[in-house]
Short mmCIF file of C-alpha atoms in Angstrom, two decimals:
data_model
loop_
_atom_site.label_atom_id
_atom_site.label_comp_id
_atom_site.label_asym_id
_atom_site.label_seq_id
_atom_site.Cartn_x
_atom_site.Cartn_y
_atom_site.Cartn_z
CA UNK A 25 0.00 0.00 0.00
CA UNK A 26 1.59 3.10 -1.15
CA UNK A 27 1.55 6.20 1.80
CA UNK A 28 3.54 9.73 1.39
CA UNK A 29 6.26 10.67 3.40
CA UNK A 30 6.13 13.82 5.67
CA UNK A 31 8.11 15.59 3.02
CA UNK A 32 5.93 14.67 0.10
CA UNK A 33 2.66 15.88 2.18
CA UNK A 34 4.23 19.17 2.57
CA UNK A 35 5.06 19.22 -1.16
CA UNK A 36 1.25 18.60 -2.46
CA UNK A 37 -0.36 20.64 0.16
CA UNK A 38 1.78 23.52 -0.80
CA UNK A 39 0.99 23.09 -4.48
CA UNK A 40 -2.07 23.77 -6.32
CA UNK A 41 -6.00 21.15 -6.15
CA UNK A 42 -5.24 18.34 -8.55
CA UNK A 43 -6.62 14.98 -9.09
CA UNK A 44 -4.84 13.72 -5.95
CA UNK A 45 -4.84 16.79 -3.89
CA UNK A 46 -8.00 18.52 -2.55
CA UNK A 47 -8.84 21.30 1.06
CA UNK A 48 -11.37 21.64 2.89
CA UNK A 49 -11.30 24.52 5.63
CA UNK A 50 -12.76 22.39 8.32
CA UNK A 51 -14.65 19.10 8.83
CA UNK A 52 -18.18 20.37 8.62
CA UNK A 53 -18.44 20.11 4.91
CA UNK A 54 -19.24 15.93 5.52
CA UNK A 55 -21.19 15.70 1.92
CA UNK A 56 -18.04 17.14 0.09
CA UNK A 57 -15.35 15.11 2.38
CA UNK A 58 -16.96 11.72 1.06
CA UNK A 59 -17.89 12.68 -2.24
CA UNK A 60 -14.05 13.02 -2.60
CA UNK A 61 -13.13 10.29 -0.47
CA UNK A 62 -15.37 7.92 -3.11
CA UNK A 63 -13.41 10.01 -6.24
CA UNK A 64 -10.20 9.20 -4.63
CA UNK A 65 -10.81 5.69 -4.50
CA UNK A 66 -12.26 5.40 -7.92
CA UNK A 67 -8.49 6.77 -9.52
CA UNK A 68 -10.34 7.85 -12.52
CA UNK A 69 -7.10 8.98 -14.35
CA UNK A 70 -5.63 5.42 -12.96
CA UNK A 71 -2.30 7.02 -10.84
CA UNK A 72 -2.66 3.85 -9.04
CA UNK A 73 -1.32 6.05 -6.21
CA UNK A 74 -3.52 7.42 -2.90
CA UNK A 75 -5.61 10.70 -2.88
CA UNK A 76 -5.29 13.27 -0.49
CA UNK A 77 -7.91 15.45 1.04
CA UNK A 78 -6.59 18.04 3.65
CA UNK A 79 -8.89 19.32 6.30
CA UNK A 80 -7.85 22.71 8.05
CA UNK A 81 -6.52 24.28 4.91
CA UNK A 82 -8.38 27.25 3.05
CA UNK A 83 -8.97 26.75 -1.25
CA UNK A 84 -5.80 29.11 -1.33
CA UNK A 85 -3.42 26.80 0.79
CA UNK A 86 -3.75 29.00 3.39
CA UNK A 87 -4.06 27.74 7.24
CA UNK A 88 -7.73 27.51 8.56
CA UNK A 89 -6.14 27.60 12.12
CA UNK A 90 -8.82 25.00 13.47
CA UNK A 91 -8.05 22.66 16.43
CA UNK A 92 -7.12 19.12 14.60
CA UNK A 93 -7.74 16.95 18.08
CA UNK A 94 -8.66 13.68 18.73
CA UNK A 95 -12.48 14.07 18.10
CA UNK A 96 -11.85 15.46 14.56
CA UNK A 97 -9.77 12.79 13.31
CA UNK A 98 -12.28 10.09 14.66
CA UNK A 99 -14.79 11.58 12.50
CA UNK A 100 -13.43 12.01 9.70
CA UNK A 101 -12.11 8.09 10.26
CA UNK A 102 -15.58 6.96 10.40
CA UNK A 103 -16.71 8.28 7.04
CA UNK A 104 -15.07 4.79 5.80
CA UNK A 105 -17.17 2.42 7.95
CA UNK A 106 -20.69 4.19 8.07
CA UNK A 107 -22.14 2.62 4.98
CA UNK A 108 -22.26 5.42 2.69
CA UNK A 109 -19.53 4.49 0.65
CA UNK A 110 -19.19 1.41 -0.75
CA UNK A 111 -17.17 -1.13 -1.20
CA UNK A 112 -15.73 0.49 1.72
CA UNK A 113 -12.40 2.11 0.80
CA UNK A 114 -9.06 1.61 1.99
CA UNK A 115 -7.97 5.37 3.72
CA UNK A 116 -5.80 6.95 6.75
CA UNK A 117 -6.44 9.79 8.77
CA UNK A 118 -3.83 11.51 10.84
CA UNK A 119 -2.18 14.93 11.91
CA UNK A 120 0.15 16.38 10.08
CA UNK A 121 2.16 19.92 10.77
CA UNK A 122 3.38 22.02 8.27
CA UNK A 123 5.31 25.05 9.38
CA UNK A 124 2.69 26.53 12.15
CA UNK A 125 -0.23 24.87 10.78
CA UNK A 126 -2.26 22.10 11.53
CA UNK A 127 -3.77 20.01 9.49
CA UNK A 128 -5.95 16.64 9.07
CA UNK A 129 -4.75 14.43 5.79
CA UNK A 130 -7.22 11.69 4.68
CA UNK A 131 -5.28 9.53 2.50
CA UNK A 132 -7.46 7.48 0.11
CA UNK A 133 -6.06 4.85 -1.69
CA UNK A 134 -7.25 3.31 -5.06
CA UNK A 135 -10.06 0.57 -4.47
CA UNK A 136 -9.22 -2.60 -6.03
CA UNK A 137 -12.71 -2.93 -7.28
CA UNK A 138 -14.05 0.28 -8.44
CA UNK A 139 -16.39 1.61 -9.17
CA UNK A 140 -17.15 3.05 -5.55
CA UNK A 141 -20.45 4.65 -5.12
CA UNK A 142 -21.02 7.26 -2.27
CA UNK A 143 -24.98 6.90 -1.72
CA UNK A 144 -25.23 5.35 -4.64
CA UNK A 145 -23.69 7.43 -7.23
CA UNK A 146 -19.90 6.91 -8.09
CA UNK A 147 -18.07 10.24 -8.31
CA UNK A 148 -15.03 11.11 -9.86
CA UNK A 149 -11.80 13.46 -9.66
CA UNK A 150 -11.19 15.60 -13.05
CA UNK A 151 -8.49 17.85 -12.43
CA UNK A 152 -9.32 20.10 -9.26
CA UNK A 153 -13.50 19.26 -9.34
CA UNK A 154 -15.41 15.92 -8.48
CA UNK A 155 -18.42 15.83 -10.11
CA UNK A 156 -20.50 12.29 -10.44
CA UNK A 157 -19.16 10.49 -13.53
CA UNK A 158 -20.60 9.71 -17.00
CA UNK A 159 -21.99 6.12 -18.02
CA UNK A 160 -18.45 5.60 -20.06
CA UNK A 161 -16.71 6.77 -16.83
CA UNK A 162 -18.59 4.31 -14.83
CA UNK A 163 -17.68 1.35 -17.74
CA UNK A 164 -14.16 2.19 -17.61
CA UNK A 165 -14.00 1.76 -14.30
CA UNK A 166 -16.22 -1.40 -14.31
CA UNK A 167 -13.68 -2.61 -17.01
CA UNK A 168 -10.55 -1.68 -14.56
CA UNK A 169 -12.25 -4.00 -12.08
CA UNK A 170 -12.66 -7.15 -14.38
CA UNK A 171 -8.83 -6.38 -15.45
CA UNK A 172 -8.19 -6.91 -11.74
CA UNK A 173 -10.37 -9.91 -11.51
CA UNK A 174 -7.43 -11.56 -13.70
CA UNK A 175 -4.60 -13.46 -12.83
CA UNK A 176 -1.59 -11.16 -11.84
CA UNK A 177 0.56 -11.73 -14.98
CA UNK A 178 -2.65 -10.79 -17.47
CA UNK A 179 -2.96 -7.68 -15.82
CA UNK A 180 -2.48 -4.49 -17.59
CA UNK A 181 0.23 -1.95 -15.99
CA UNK A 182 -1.15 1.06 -16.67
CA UNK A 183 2.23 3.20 -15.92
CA UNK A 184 3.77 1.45 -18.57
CA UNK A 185 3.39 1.69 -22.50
CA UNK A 186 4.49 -0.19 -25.45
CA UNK A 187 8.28 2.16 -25.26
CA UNK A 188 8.90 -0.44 -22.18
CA UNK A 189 8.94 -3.62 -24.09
CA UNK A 190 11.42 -4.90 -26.34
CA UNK A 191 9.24 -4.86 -29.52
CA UNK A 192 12.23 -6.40 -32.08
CA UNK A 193 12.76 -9.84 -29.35
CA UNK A 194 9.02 -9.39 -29.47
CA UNK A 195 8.95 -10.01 -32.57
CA UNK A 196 11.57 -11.58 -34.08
CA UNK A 197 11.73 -14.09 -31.20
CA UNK A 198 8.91 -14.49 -28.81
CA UNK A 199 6.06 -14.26 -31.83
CA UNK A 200 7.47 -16.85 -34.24
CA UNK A 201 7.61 -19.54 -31.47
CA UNK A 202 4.11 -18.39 -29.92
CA UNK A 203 2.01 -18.29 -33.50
CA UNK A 204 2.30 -20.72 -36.35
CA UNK A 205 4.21 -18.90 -39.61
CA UNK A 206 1.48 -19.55 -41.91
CA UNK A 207 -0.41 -17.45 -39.51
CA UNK A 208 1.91 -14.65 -38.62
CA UNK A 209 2.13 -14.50 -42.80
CA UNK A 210 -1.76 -13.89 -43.20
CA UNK A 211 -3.03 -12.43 -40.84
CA UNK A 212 -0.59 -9.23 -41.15
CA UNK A 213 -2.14 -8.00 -38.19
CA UNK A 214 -0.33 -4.65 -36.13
CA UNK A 215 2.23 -5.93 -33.70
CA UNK A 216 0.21 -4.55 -30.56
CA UNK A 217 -2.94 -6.55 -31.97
CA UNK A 218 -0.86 -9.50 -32.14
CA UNK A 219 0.28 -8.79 -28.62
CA UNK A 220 -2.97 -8.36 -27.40
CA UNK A 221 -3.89 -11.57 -28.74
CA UNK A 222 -1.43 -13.51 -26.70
CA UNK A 223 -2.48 -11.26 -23.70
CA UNK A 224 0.50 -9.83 -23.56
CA UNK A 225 -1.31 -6.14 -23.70
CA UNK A 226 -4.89 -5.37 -22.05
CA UNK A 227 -6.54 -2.05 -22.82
CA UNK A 228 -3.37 -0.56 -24.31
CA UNK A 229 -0.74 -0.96 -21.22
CA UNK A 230 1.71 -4.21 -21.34
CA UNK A 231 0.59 -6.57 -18.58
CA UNK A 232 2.66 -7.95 -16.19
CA UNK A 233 3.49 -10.84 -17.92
CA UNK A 234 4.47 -8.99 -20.83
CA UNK A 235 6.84 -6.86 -19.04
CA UNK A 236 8.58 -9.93 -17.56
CA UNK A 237 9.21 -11.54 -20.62
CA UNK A 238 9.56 -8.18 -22.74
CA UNK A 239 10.22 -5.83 -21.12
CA UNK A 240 13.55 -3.91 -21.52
CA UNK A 241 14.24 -3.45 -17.76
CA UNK A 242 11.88 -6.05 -16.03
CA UNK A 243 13.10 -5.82 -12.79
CA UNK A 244 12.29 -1.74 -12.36
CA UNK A 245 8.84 -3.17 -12.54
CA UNK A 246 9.15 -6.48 -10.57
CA UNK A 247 12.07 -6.17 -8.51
CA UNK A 248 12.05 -9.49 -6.70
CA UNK A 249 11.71 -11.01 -10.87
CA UNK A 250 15.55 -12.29 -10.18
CA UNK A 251 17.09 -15.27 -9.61
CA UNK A 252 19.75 -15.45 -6.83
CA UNK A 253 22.55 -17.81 -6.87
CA UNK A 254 25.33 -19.27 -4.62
CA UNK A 255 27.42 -22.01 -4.72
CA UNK A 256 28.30 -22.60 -0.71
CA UNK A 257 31.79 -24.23 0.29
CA UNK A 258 30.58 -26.60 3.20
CA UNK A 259 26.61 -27.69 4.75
CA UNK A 260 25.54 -24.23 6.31
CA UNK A 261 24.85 -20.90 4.69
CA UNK A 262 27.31 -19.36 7.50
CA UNK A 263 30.16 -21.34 5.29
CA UNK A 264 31.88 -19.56 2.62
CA UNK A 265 30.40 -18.43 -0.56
CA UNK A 266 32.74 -19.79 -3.42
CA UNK A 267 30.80 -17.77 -6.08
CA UNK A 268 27.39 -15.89 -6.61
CA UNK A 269 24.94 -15.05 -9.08
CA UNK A 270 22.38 -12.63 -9.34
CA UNK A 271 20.77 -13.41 -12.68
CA UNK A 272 18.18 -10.78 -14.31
CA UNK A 273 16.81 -9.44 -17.59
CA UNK A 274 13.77 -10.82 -19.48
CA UNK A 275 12.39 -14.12 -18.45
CA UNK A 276 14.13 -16.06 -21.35
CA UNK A 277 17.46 -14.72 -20.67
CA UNK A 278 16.96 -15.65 -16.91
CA UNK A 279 16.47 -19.38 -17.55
CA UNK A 280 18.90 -19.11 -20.15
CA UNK A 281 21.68 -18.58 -17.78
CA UNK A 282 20.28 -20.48 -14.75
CA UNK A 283 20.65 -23.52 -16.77
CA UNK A 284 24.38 -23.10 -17.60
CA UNK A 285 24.65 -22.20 -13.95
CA UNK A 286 23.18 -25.37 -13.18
CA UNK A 287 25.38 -27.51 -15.83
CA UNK A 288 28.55 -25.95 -14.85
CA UNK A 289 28.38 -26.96 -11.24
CA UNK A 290 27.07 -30.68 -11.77
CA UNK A 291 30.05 -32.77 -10.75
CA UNK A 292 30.66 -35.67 -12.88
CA UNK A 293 32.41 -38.69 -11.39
CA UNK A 294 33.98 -41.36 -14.22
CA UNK A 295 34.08 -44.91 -13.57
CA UNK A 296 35.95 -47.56 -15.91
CA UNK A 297 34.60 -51.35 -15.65
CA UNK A 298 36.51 -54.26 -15.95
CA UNK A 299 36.00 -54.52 -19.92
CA UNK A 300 37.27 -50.69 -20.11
CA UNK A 301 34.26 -49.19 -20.47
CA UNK A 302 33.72 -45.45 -19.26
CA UNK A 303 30.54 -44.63 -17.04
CA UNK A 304 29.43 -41.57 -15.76
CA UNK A 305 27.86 -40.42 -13.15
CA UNK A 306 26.79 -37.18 -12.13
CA UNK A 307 26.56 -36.07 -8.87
CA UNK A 308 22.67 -34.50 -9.68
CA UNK A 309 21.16 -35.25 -12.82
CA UNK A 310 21.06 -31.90 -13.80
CA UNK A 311 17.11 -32.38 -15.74
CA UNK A 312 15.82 -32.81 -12.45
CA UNK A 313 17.48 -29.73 -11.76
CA UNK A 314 16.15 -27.99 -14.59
CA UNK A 315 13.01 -29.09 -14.00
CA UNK A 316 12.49 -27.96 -10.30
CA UNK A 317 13.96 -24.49 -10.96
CA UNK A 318 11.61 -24.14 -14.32
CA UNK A 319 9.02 -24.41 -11.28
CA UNK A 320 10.14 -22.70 -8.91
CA UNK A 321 9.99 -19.43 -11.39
CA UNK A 322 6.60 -20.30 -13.38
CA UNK A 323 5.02 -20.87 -9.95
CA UNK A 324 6.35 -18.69 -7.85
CA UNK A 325 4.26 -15.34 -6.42
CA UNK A 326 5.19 -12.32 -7.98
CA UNK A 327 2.66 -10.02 -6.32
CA UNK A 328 2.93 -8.43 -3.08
CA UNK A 329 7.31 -9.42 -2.59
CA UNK A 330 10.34 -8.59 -3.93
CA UNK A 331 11.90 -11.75 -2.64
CA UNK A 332 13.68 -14.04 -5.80
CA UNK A 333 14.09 -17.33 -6.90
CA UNK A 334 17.45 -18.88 -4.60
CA UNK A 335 19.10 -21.47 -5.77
CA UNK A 336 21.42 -22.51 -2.75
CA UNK A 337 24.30 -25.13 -3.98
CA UNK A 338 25.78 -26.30 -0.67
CA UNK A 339 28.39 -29.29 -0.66
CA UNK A 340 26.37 -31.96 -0.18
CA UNK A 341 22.61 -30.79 -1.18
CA UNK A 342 20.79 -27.89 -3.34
CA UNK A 343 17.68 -26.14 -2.30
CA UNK A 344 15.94 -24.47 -4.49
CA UNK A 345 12.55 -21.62 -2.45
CA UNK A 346 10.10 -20.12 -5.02
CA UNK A 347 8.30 -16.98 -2.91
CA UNK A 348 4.80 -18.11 -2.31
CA UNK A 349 3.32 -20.93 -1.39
CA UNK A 350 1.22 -23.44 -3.07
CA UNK A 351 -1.67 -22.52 -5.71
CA UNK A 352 -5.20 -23.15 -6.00
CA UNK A 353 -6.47 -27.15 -5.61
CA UNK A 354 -2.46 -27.85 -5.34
CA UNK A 355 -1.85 -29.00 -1.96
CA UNK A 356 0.85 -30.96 -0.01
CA UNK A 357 -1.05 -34.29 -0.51
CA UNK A 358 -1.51 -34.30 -4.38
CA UNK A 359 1.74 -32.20 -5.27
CA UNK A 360 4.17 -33.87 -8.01
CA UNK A 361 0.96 -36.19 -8.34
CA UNK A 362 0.20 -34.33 -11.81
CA UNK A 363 -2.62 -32.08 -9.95
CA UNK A 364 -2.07 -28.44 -11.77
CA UNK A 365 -3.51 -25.34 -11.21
CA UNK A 366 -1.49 -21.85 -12.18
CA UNK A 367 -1.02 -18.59 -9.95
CA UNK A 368 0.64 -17.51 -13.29
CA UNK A 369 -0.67 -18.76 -16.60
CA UNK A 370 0.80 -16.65 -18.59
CA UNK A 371 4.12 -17.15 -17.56
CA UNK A 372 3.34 -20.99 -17.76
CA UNK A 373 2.65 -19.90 -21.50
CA UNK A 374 5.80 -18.21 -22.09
CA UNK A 375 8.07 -20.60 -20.89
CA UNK A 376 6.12 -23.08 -22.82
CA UNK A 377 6.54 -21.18 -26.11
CA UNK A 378 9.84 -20.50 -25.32
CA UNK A 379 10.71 -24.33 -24.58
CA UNK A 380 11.19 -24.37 -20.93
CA UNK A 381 8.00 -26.43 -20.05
CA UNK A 382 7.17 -28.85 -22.60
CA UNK A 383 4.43 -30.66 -21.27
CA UNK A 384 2.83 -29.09 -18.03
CA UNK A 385 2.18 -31.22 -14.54
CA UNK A 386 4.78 -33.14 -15.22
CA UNK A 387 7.97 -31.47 -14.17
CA UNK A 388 7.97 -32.74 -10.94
CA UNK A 389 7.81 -36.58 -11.28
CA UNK A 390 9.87 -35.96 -14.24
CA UNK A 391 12.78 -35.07 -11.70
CA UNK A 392 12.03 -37.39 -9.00
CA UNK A 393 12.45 -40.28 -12.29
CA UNK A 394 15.63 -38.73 -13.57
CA UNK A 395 17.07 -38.98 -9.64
CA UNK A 396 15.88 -42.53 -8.79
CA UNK A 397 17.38 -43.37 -12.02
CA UNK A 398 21.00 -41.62 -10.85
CA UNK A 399 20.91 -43.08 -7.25
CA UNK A 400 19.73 -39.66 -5.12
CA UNK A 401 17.68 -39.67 -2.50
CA UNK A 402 13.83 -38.64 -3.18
CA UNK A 403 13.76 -34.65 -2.79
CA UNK A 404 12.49 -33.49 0.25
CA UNK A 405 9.62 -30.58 0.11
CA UNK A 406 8.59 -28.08 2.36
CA UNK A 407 5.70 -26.34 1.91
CA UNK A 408 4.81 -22.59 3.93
CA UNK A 409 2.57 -20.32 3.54
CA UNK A 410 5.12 -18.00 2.24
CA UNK A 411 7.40 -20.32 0.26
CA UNK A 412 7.86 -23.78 -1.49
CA UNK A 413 11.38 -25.12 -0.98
CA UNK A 414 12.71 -28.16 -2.38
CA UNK A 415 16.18 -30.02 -1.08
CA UNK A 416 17.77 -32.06 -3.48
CA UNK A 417 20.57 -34.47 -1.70
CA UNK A 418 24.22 -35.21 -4.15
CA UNK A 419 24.61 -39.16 -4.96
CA UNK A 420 26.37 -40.82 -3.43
#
């Protein structure tokens, strides 16, 4: 939930009524307060960022000098609960000083289901005035709500355009393996249409998904999108790092590299028989590998934490935590047991187009096989309401 600091409050009450900045000289104005209150939460213009409404403060910016005590702020904190706005918003109320002034700030942030009616009618914040909005206001903020209603990867980011994603890897890469080339040939259709029919756009902003696996810095926009690496010298993460990896970029080039990492730092042990034959064998079979760390980021939560992929390589073990814990009707009984169900289907889809998950619901007894088959011990899972971790023991 995004809240202004002290310094940023003294910036927007000093500068002139906007969409996210409105005064009112004192409380008694109730009728304005929560007409605003429902604008604020409605985000017409779609800031995605909190209104503010500042009580004690003249249309000029001017101090009201009224007494902000306790009895104020109460009652200007109960204009969320007392049923005439609704669905009831998500807002703050506290003191604030600027200078020798007083004031109240009511900080409303943007509903996650607009549109938000006060007494049945939904208002709305053009510029400096609220006024109740028109029936395409109202269905662009219905829309907003169903674009909510999605999955987090479909959707759209509506601070970001089409300049944030890599439109050439678009489509000289990503396109050819998603869409058949007798298609691509003729349908000739605009690249954003083409995009939008693969979900990667939604009502002309990239969606999250899009910005993962296009986008030209994808970790300004998901900053836990990373995968962290290190390669430990002993059994405890207190032990020495021998190297580290922080591997970002678009999705592709992410798995890209996390699969050399993972080849590089299989040990091979070679064994001749008595008729001089060689035979190998590896100290993790590194598909299994592969295939738990494809899950851990097509699985893993990308909402609400900027925590990344780890892939932790200790001497005798790896472990391998994807943020978030399990999806859906995915639970510790039927896991690996080919039950699916995806927190992120569209990044399922990517990495399937882009040949990281071949056939889905099977990646997990696909790596328990490959491990039986090189003599390691079955993985060992751990399952938390904030993470899914996997330990993966060497061969012995």
């Amino acid at each position: 939930m995004t809240t202004y600091s002290d310094a940023e409050l003294d910036a927007m009450l000093n500068d002139l009524e906007s969409d996210l900045v409105e005064r009112k000289r004192s409380g008694a104005d109730r009728s304005g307060i929560r007409r605003n209150i429902c604008a604020f939460a409605n985000d017409l213009p779609g800031h995605g960022r909190p209104g503010l409404i500042f009580v004690g403060v003249d249309n000029d910016g001017s101090c009201a000098n009224i007494v902000i005590d306790d009895a104020l702020l109460r009652n200007l904190a109960q204009m969320r609960d007392d049923g005439n706005i609704l669905p009831i918003p998500a807002m703050e109320v506290r003191k604030h000083r600027l200078g020798d002034c007083d004031v109240a700030v009511i900080e409303v942030q943007p509903a996650s289901a607009p549109p938000v009616r006060y007494q049945g009618r939904v208002w709305v914040k053009v510029g400096p005035t609220v006024r109740q909005a028109t029936p395409d206001e109202e269905r662009q903020l219905a829309e907003r709500r169903r674009a909510a209603d999605l999955p987090f990867d479909m959707r759209p980011v509506r601070a970001a355009s089409l300049d944030d994603l890599d439109l050439d890897y678009a489509q000289t890469r990503l396109l050819p393996q998603a869409v058949a080339a007798d298609v691509l040939e003729w349908n000739q259709r605009p690249l954003e249409q083409q995009l939008r029919s693969l979900r990667l756009v939604s009502q002309g902003h990239p969606t999250w998904g899009a910005l993962l696996a296009l986008g030209r810095d994808a970790q300004s926009w998901l900053p836990g999108a990373y995968i962290q690496f290190l390669r430990i010298d002993g059994t405890a993460i207190t032990d020495e790092i021998r190297h580290q990896k922080v591997l970002t970029g678009r999705l592709e080039d992410m798995l890209r590299r996390m699969e050399e990492l993972l080849e590089i730092n299989v040990s091979v042990r070679t064994r001749i028989d008595e008729h001089s034959r060689e035979h190998r064998h590896p100290d993790y079979p590194v598909v299994a590998l592969k295939q738990f760390a494809h899950n851990a980021v097509m699985h893993r939560s990308y909402e609400g934490t900027n925590a990344p992929v780890q892939i932790y390589w200790y001497s005798d073990r790896v472990e391998i935590r994807s943020p978030g814990g399990l999806y859906g009707r995915v639970n510790p009984h039927n896991f690996g047991l080919g039950e699916t169900d995806y927190r992120n289907p569209l990044v399922a889809e990517l990495m399937h187009h882009l040949g990281f998950a071949q056939r889905f619901g099977l990646g997990v007894p696909l790596a328990r096989k490959e491990l039986a088959k090189n003599g390691n011990p079955e993985p060992e899972f751990r399952f938390e309401p904030t993470q899914v971790a996997v330990t993966v023991r060497a061969a012995q």
